[in-house]
Amino acid sequence: MNNTVVIVGGGSAGAVLASRLSENPGRQITLVEAGPAYRAAEFPQTVTNAQLLGAFTGADWGYQSAPGALDHPIALYRGKVLGGSSAVNGSVFIRPTTADIDRWRAAGAAAFTQGAFIEAFERIQVPVHTLERDELSKVQRSFTDAADRAGVPESKGFNSANPAGWGAYPMNVVDGVRVNTALAYLTDEVRSRPNLTVRGNTTVDAVVFEEGTTTATGIRLTDGEVIAADEVVLSAGTYGSAAILLRSGIGPARGLADLGIATVVDAPVGKHIQDHPFYYNAYAADAQKIGTQTPVIGAKVWAAGTMAAAGEFDIHITATHLIDQSLSPTGAAFVLAVALTRPASRGTITLASKDANVAPIIDLNLLGEQSDRDRLAEAIQLARRIGRTAPLSDLVVAEMMPGADATDTDITKSALHTLDTYHHPVSSAPIGPQGTEYAVVDTHGGVYGTTRLRVVDASILPDAPSVATNPSVISVAEIVAARVYGA
Ligand SMILES: Cc1cc2nc3c(=O)[nH]c(=O)nc-3n(C[C@H](O)[C@H](O)[C@H](O)COP(=O)(O)OP(=O)(O)OC[C@H]3O[C@@H](n4cnc5c(N)ncnc54)[C@H](O)[C@@H]3O)c2cc1C
């Protein structure tokens, strides 16, 4: 057993691992987090308030995507605080589907059995509550009623075996507080363990290797300090872990050489990222009728488009109040946010500089593939059909985007012009069989070509799940904690 483990990044995966691995008093754990490492009572209200997301929490990395196939950059939110992106996210808590798990196993994640995930789901410490109808906003209630009238079935529960349909969200919110993984796993009791050190406001530059070998011996911080360890686990997220690997000389040799970084392992880091494209089918609402606009996220339709793979549900339509109300001529607006959750497009992450303080270049390549454009357009048409159905249509004054007269061509143009991300990036260091053009790590996150170095976070998922990613990432951390560390 490796006795000292340094974990880089205290987000969805890192907080779980630090908690689980420090259950064994014989193991020394150091968790290094770039953002503040608040204790439960210290989290600012902007971070715990479930109605604030992304940069509005004040705890964001400030990344932007390259436009890629679109005509505009997109703000890419990532939490920079203990709890990571689970501290700034939408708090929707839905497990990966059986089809997601089967697909990941087929891609090489042998440890990702249905049984392993079921065990992980049972261990998850994040409290989850499915919203009741009277907890939804009027828009969200009208949306589910309209979906029903439009022929969408009621979901049997988004965390059930048959999740497709309309329904209210399962959320990890308690009394208005978004329960991030630091609150759920790094409790005051856990943080008082003598074998757990949590260092906040500490940014990691790179992994350190034993001279002339590919054996990790610790990490180097941006101020030059080296923290030695028997094993290094990168849990810095899809962007953060990839950037650290690249700065450490693990990545495509040619790109590293261009930046003057010596190659330690020639590996396809950052060449296969995926995210869910996210389109705002926006409506000007009747200000007298719209009612209270909370919760900002409350209900969705989960469906399979005509081009979905067998057993997969690739369309999410979420009724949300996350829109600048001043954009509406009526002063009131809501959005049916349409996401394609099983996209074909893959993007890239590369370094702009070997300086850890310089943001990496992220090109999500959303809608890069024509098939994604077609599938998203079909999903937007379903959202519009629901928007035109009573009782939701009774609240609408006008469709703002793509606009009531929009043709299929207009819809795709509007998507390319206004698209956002669902903020679920994955696969910058995917699991897969060694030697394939995409695989960077083995089924437990061990980095091929190295020893004592592992990546455990959203980076290693082989592709995008058909759900929001937080529970998938927590589950993977629980699986690695159990299988590799006996925790
Ligand atoms: C706005 C938004 C809304 C979302 N909504 C939902 C939702 O409703 N439901 C859902 O399931 N998922 C949602 N997600 C996605 C989900 O939160 C993420 O997929 C998940 O949290 C990723 O976990 P992770 O462990 O891979 O990375 P993160 O949780 O991002 O953790 C990475 C950690 O590493 C730290 N770090 C990075 N680089 C360094 C470095 N060099 N040195 C030290 N520390 C470093 C970061 O500060 C961060 O704390 C959302 C995400 C966002 C941003």
XYZ file of C-alpha atoms and ligand atoms in Angstrom:
540
model
C 0.000 0.000 0.000
C 1.223 3.524 -0.783
C 1.190 5.433 2.477
C 1.312 9.030 1.362
C -1.084 10.108 -1.340
C -1.363 13.629 -2.671
C -4.689 14.461 -4.329
C -4.762 17.466 -6.635
C -8.118 19.255 -6.731
C -10.892 19.062 -4.138
C -13.913 18.954 -6.452
C -16.504 16.264 -7.105
C -13.913 13.499 -7.313
C -11.134 14.929 -5.125
C -13.320 15.605 -2.080
C -14.702 12.042 -2.226
C -11.231 10.518 -2.547
C -9.731 12.619 0.261
C -12.547 11.569 2.560
C -12.522 7.878 1.632
C -8.746 7.423 1.529
C -8.227 9.126 4.897
C -10.641 6.664 6.552
C -7.525 4.499 6.933
C -5.375 6.157 9.648
C -2.295 4.372 8.253
C -2.419 6.486 5.127
C -1.362 10.163 4.973
C -3.471 12.222 2.603
C -2.723 15.721 1.367
C -5.456 17.432 -0.643
C -4.275 20.445 -2.625
C -6.909 22.856 -3.923
C -6.339 26.018 -5.983
C -9.404 27.781 -4.540
C -10.304 28.491 -0.909
C -10.691 25.413 1.299
C -13.678 26.573 3.357
C -14.927 24.555 6.268
C -18.679 23.914 6.261
C -19.617 27.033 8.229
C -17.290 29.288 6.245
C -18.706 28.851 2.724
C -19.964 32.210 1.444
C -23.668 32.463 0.736
C -22.970 33.101 -2.965
C -21.433 29.614 -3.164
C -24.045 27.759 -1.153
C -27.091 29.519 -2.661
C -28.512 26.973 -5.110
C -30.120 29.749 -7.184
C -26.673 31.089 -8.213
C -24.549 29.168 -10.704
C -21.190 29.355 -12.434
C -19.414 32.716 -12.309
C -22.306 34.240 -10.311
C -20.979 32.328 -7.296
C -17.723 34.317 -7.381
C -15.745 31.064 -7.421
C -15.034 30.498 -11.104
C -11.826 29.858 -13.071
C -12.899 32.287 -15.824
C -12.157 30.016 -18.798
C -13.456 30.728 -22.292
C -13.779 28.345 -25.192
C -12.308 28.965 -28.607
C -15.272 29.440 -31.004
C -14.603 26.148 -32.801
C -17.478 25.434 -35.169
C -19.501 28.345 -33.689
C -19.116 32.060 -34.357
C -18.578 33.048 -30.733
C -16.602 32.033 -27.645
C -18.438 30.550 -24.658
C -17.751 31.166 -20.964
C -16.743 27.790 -19.516
C -17.631 27.750 -15.836
C -15.514 25.634 -13.439
C -15.572 25.888 -9.673
C -12.391 27.209 -8.046
C -13.162 26.364 -4.445
C -13.275 23.252 -2.270
C -16.152 21.248 -3.747
C -15.008 22.280 -7.237
C -17.685 22.461 -9.884
C -20.127 20.694 -7.544
C -20.037 23.983 -5.577
C -21.180 26.104 -8.525
C -23.398 23.711 -10.475
C -27.114 23.359 -11.131
C -27.568 20.810 -8.292
C -29.425 18.368 -10.522
C -28.537 14.873 -9.347
C -29.174 12.101 -11.876
C -27.172 8.905 -12.156
C -25.682 7.702 -15.424
C -28.019 5.288 -17.208
C -27.384 1.588 -17.652
C -26.675 2.347 -21.336
C -23.984 4.877 -20.309
C -22.314 2.353 -18.019
C -22.450 -0.436 -20.634
C -20.988 1.874 -23.282
C -18.115 2.931 -20.985
C -17.328 -0.696 -20.197
C -17.329 -1.543 -23.903
C -14.887 1.362 -24.448
C -12.430 -0.285 -22.052
C -13.560 0.643 -18.540
C -13.633 -2.956 -17.307
C -14.191 -1.874 -13.686
C -17.361 -0.011 -14.641
C -19.799 -2.843 -14.143
C -23.459 -2.246 -13.353
C -22.774 -3.789 -9.935
C -19.867 -1.439 -9.213
C -22.054 1.559 -10.000
C -24.955 0.258 -7.916
C -22.587 -0.123 -4.950
C -21.259 3.377 -5.595
C -24.778 4.859 -5.780
C -25.511 3.307 -2.387
C -22.386 4.855 -0.871
C -22.888 8.379 -2.197
C -23.164 10.774 0.741
C -24.796 13.666 -1.112
C -28.423 14.166 0.031
C -30.899 14.053 -2.858
C -34.529 15.152 -2.884
C -36.865 14.982 -5.886
C -38.863 18.198 -6.106
C -42.580 17.916 -5.423
C -45.022 19.576 -7.787
C -45.687 22.379 -5.307
C -41.961 23.126 -5.171
C -41.877 23.915 -8.907
C -42.437 27.368 -10.374
C -45.628 28.039 -12.324
C -43.614 27.889 -15.566
C -42.184 24.505 -14.616
C -45.583 23.081 -13.663
C -47.072 24.409 -16.895
C -44.131 22.937 -18.810
C -44.695 19.424 -17.460
C -48.441 19.710 -18.118
C -47.779 20.926 -21.667
C -45.275 18.123 -22.271
C -47.917 15.635 -21.148
C -50.464 17.129 -23.534
C -47.878 17.128 -26.317
C -47.597 13.349 -25.965
C -44.472 13.008 -23.781
C -44.973 10.287 -21.123
C -44.407 10.947 -17.419
C -40.983 9.728 -16.274
C -40.973 6.879 -13.753
C -38.229 8.829 -11.978
C -35.036 10.211 -13.474
C -32.963 7.900 -11.275
C -35.093 4.843 -12.115
C -34.422 2.126 -14.681
C -36.881 3.796 -17.093
C -36.042 7.467 -16.748
C -37.354 8.914 -20.030
C -40.287 11.323 -19.952
C -41.254 14.508 -18.140
C -40.737 15.080 -14.444
C -39.394 17.165 -11.604
C -35.679 17.069 -10.901
C -33.863 15.179 -8.151
C -31.705 17.890 -6.567
C -28.893 17.964 -4.009
C -30.329 21.037 -2.322
C -31.272 21.215 1.359
C -33.006 24.371 2.653
C -31.773 26.322 -0.347
C -28.169 25.157 0.128
C -26.412 23.395 -2.750
C -24.732 20.500 -0.954
C -21.386 20.341 -2.731
C -18.999 17.423 -2.261
C -16.933 19.327 0.316
C -20.043 19.836 2.466
C -21.087 16.206 1.995
C -17.717 14.454 2.301
C -15.224 16.833 3.954
C -17.218 17.476 7.099
C -15.578 19.049 10.153
C -15.260 15.549 11.592
C -13.414 14.288 8.492
C -11.224 17.386 8.392
C -10.169 16.835 11.985
C -8.515 13.519 11.022
C -4.801 13.821 11.871
C -3.861 11.993 8.650
C -5.668 14.474 6.363
C -4.148 17.810 5.375
C -6.195 20.148 3.208
C -4.274 22.998 1.581
C -6.422 25.678 -0.026
C -5.346 28.561 -2.288
C -2.544 26.330 -3.542
C -2.095 25.788 -7.268
C -0.294 22.795 -8.712
C 2.030 23.313 -11.641
C 3.106 19.773 -12.547
C 3.807 16.228 -11.473
C 7.409 15.503 -10.455
C 9.051 12.273 -11.645
C 12.059 10.407 -10.353
C 15.019 11.552 -12.475
C 15.126 9.736 -15.807
C 12.022 7.630 -15.074
C 8.257 7.866 -15.400
C 7.658 7.162 -11.714
C 5.775 9.997 -10.013
C 7.363 11.139 -6.754
C 5.172 14.138 -5.982
C 3.949 17.475 -7.278
C 5.421 20.911 -7.804
C 3.374 23.975 -6.853
C 3.406 27.198 -8.829
C 5.676 28.784 -6.190
C 8.221 26.004 -6.741
C 7.517 24.048 -3.543
C 7.597 20.284 -4.047
C 5.264 17.989 -2.120
C 6.621 14.432 -2.132
C 4.242 11.471 -2.129
C 4.162 7.751 -2.761
C 1.306 8.308 -5.172
C -0.195 11.271 -7.012
C -3.890 11.430 -7.907
C -5.012 14.199 -10.245
C -8.627 15.229 -9.626
C -8.351 18.730 -11.062
C -11.226 18.234 -13.511
C -11.421 17.822 -17.270
C -9.543 21.055 -17.935
C -7.315 21.157 -14.841
C -6.053 17.565 -14.916
C -5.321 17.722 -18.652
C -3.382 20.968 -18.192
C -1.320 19.460 -15.349
C -0.580 16.317 -17.388
C 0.530 18.427 -20.348
C 2.743 20.662 -18.193
C 4.223 17.469 -16.733
C 5.270 16.204 -20.177
C 2.405 13.742 -20.630
C 0.677 14.545 -23.880
C 1.113 14.715 -27.654
C 4.902 14.944 -28.126
C 4.802 17.484 -30.939
C 2.626 19.989 -29.083
C 4.778 19.650 -25.956
C 7.982 20.232 -27.920
C 6.535 23.443 -29.383
C 6.253 24.798 -25.830
C 9.664 23.550 -24.769
C 8.236 20.825 -22.519
C 10.229 17.582 -22.461
C 8.030 14.596 -23.271
C 7.730 12.064 -20.457
C 4.989 9.996 -22.150
C 3.654 10.615 -25.660
C -0.094 10.333 -24.978
C -3.327 11.648 -26.554
C -4.156 13.955 -23.618
C -6.776 16.561 -24.472
C -7.567 15.242 -27.933
C -10.932 13.710 -27.246
C -12.958 16.046 -25.035
C -16.729 16.182 -25.202
C -19.428 18.412 -23.802
C -23.174 18.767 -24.165
C -24.330 21.570 -26.499
C -26.996 23.742 -24.852
C -29.485 25.959 -26.694
C -31.847 28.579 -25.250
C -35.334 28.307 -26.728
C -36.343 31.589 -25.099
C -39.795 33.049 -24.535
C -41.085 36.518 -23.650
C -43.632 35.819 -20.927
C -46.682 37.654 -19.672
C -45.264 39.467 -16.635
C -48.671 39.345 -14.874
C -48.981 35.585 -15.256
C -45.447 34.194 -14.953
C -45.372 34.075 -11.149
C -42.337 33.454 -8.937
C -39.255 32.476 -10.885
C -37.744 30.020 -8.430
C -36.400 27.421 -8.371
C -34.290 28.514 -11.326
C -34.083 24.850 -12.419
C -36.923 22.441 -11.637
C -38.209 20.122 -14.342
C -37.211 18.486 -17.575
C -38.247 16.338 -20.481
C -35.802 13.511 -21.211
C -36.348 11.910 -24.589
C -34.764 9.940 -27.394
C -34.478 11.697 -30.730
C -35.018 9.744 -33.942
C -31.232 9.444 -34.379
C -30.472 8.272 -30.817
C -28.622 4.979 -30.399
C -30.748 2.074 -29.167
C -31.488 2.406 -25.450
C -30.140 5.963 -25.229
C -32.006 9.166 -24.385
C -30.114 12.011 -25.974
C -32.406 15.016 -25.518
C -32.880 17.125 -22.393
C -35.313 20.030 -22.326
C -35.143 21.914 -19.043
C -37.624 24.580 -17.982
C -35.451 27.255 -16.440
C -35.506 30.868 -15.321
C -31.798 31.337 -16.042
C -32.159 34.211 -18.486
C -31.607 37.966 -18.262
C -35.195 39.220 -17.879
C -34.299 42.566 -19.472
C -33.829 40.805 -22.831
C -37.600 40.344 -23.029
C -39.814 43.150 -24.373
C -42.274 42.272 -21.590
C -39.601 42.385 -18.861
C -40.311 38.719 -18.100
C -38.771 35.676 -19.781
C -38.126 31.993 -19.368
C -36.178 29.398 -21.285
C -36.668 25.867 -22.456
C -32.997 24.901 -22.444
C -32.333 22.183 -24.990
C -29.297 19.926 -24.647
C -27.961 17.136 -26.810
C -26.489 14.727 -24.309
C -24.930 12.129 -26.592
C -23.078 14.294 -29.107
C -20.666 12.924 -31.689
C -18.401 16.007 -31.818
C -15.076 15.892 -29.988
C -12.944 18.899 -29.087
C -9.446 19.576 -27.814
C -7.568 21.105 -24.928
C -4.007 22.285 -25.459
C -1.632 24.557 -23.587
C -1.131 28.183 -24.590
C 1.924 28.351 -22.344
C 3.805 26.195 -19.888
C 3.006 28.844 -17.265
C 0.359 27.355 -14.940
C -1.183 30.806 -14.516
C -2.101 30.992 -18.201
C -5.437 29.416 -19.165
C -5.297 26.469 -21.565
C -6.833 26.686 -25.051
C -10.152 24.852 -24.943
C -12.042 24.140 -28.147
C -15.166 22.148 -27.334
C -15.981 21.905 -31.052
C -19.685 21.929 -30.166
C -21.838 21.112 -33.213
C -18.666 20.330 -35.172
C -20.409 17.267 -36.606
C -23.390 17.748 -38.929
C -25.212 14.899 -37.175
C -25.144 16.939 -33.932
C -26.652 19.947 -35.712
C -29.449 17.802 -37.089
C -30.155 16.113 -33.780
C -30.132 19.401 -31.853
C -32.500 20.979 -34.407
C -34.904 18.075 -33.883
C -34.676 18.538 -30.099
C -35.344 22.286 -30.438
C -38.452 21.507 -32.496
C -39.721 19.294 -29.661
C -39.135 22.132 -27.170
C -41.027 24.559 -29.415
C -43.910 22.118 -29.720
C -44.150 22.030 -25.916
C -43.844 25.843 -25.806
C -46.845 26.118 -28.129
C -48.979 23.785 -26.007
C -51.281 24.904 -23.187
C -50.991 25.612 -20.334
C -47.398 26.730 -21.041
C -48.456 28.647 -24.143
C -50.892 30.658 -21.949
C -47.872 32.281 -20.261
C -46.118 33.147 -23.534
C -46.341 36.510 -25.297
C -43.791 35.684 -28.011
C -41.082 33.174 -28.822
C -37.832 35.165 -28.690
C -35.383 32.526 -29.862
C -35.237 31.107 -32.497
C -38.449 33.125 -33.216
C -41.979 32.040 -34.098
C -41.400 31.908 -37.863
C -38.044 30.111 -37.735
C -37.460 27.423 -40.356
C -35.151 24.420 -39.843
C -32.335 26.402 -41.476
C -32.988 29.367 -39.159
C -32.892 27.043 -36.155
C -29.443 25.713 -37.005
C -28.198 29.254 -37.754
C -29.560 30.429 -34.411
C -27.882 27.489 -32.645
C -24.503 28.204 -34.253
C -24.883 31.880 -33.298
C -26.105 31.603 -29.706
C -25.112 28.139 -28.459
C -23.910 27.685 -24.892
C -22.521 24.647 -23.094
C -24.295 22.588 -20.433
C -20.925 22.754 -18.569
C -20.349 18.993 -18.536
C -16.907 18.557 -20.129
C -15.427 15.042 -20.011
C -12.815 12.797 -21.632
C -9.612 14.853 -21.685
C -7.714 11.764 -20.450
C -10.105 8.931 -21.254
C -10.059 5.351 -20.058
C -9.479 2.825 -22.826
C -7.248 0.002 -24.002
C -3.576 1.004 -24.017
C -2.329 2.019 -27.454
C -5.676 3.158 -28.874
C -5.696 6.642 -30.381
C -7.722 8.090 -27.492
C -6.836 6.171 -24.296
C -4.700 7.889 -21.653
C -5.541 5.894 -18.511
C -6.528 2.397 -17.483
C -9.825 1.421 -15.920
C -8.747 2.731 -12.480
C -7.292 5.962 -13.811
C -3.653 4.771 -13.821
C -1.799 6.864 -16.422
C -0.354 4.584 -19.104
C 3.440 4.634 -19.291
C 3.820 5.900 -15.706
C 3.762 4.450 -12.230
C 2.249 5.976 -9.102
C 0.208 8.460 -11.101
C -3.536 8.326 -11.496
C -6.282 10.612 -12.821
C -9.694 10.293 -11.195
C -12.322 12.833 -12.254
C -14.515 13.702 -15.241
C -11.437 13.585 -17.500
C -11.390 9.807 -17.546
C -14.970 9.096 -18.612
C -14.702 7.562 -22.095
C -17.462 9.816 -23.406
C -20.319 12.087 -22.347
C -23.050 10.440 -20.286
C -26.671 11.088 -21.182
C -27.042 13.026 -17.917
C -25.446 15.923 -16.059
C -22.074 14.692 -14.852
C -21.699 15.217 -11.089
C -23.141 11.852 -9.909
C -21.145 9.994 -12.589
C -17.917 11.606 -11.366
C -18.698 10.971 -7.685
C -19.496 7.339 -8.538
C -16.216 6.871 -10.385
C -14.337 8.285 -7.367
C -16.256 5.909 -5.078
C -15.415 2.972 -7.366
C -11.685 3.797 -7.441
C -11.657 4.390 -3.664
C -13.208 0.961 -3.095
C -11.396 -1.079 -5.747
C -7.931 0.438 -5.600
C -7.661 1.661 -2.025
C -10.030 -0.744 -0.281
C -11.941 2.224 1.138
C -22.372 25.928 -14.126
C -22.348 24.429 -13.981
C -23.554 23.740 -13.868
C -23.553 22.350 -13.739
N -24.715 21.722 -13.446
C -24.688 20.420 -13.089
C -25.846 19.805 -12.551
O -26.882 20.435 -12.327
N -25.773 18.481 -12.247
C -24.639 17.750 -12.442
O -24.671 16.544 -12.198
N -23.519 18.308 -12.929
C -23.499 19.639 -13.210
N -22.350 20.247 -13.602
C -21.151 19.429 -13.838
C -20.484 18.869 -12.586
O -20.547 19.789 -11.531
C -19.034 18.503 -12.947
O -19.037 17.549 -13.989
C -18.263 17.897 -11.800
O -18.338 18.710 -10.663
C -16.804 17.696 -12.227
O -16.083 17.091 -11.192
P -14.503 16.963 -11.261
O -14.079 16.332 -9.988
O -14.121 16.321 -12.534
O -13.948 18.453 -11.367
P -14.221 19.692 -10.415
O -15.382 19.445 -9.522
O -14.269 20.882 -11.295
O -12.945 19.747 -9.468
C -11.670 20.135 -9.887
C -10.995 20.857 -8.732
O -9.613 20.958 -9.008
C -9.157 22.253 -8.694
N -7.984 22.510 -9.538
C -7.948 22.625 -10.884
N -6.689 22.847 -11.302
C -5.914 22.873 -10.185
C -4.526 23.058 -9.972
N -3.671 23.292 -10.986
N -4.060 23.038 -8.699
C -4.909 22.798 -7.666
N -6.233 22.612 -7.816
C -6.728 22.640 -9.064
C -10.369 23.142 -9.006
O -10.274 24.393 -8.364
C -11.517 22.277 -8.539
O -11.808 22.484 -7.190
C -22.309 21.633 -13.759
C -21.117 22.327 -13.870
C -21.116 23.713 -13.954
C -19.800 24.441 -14.013
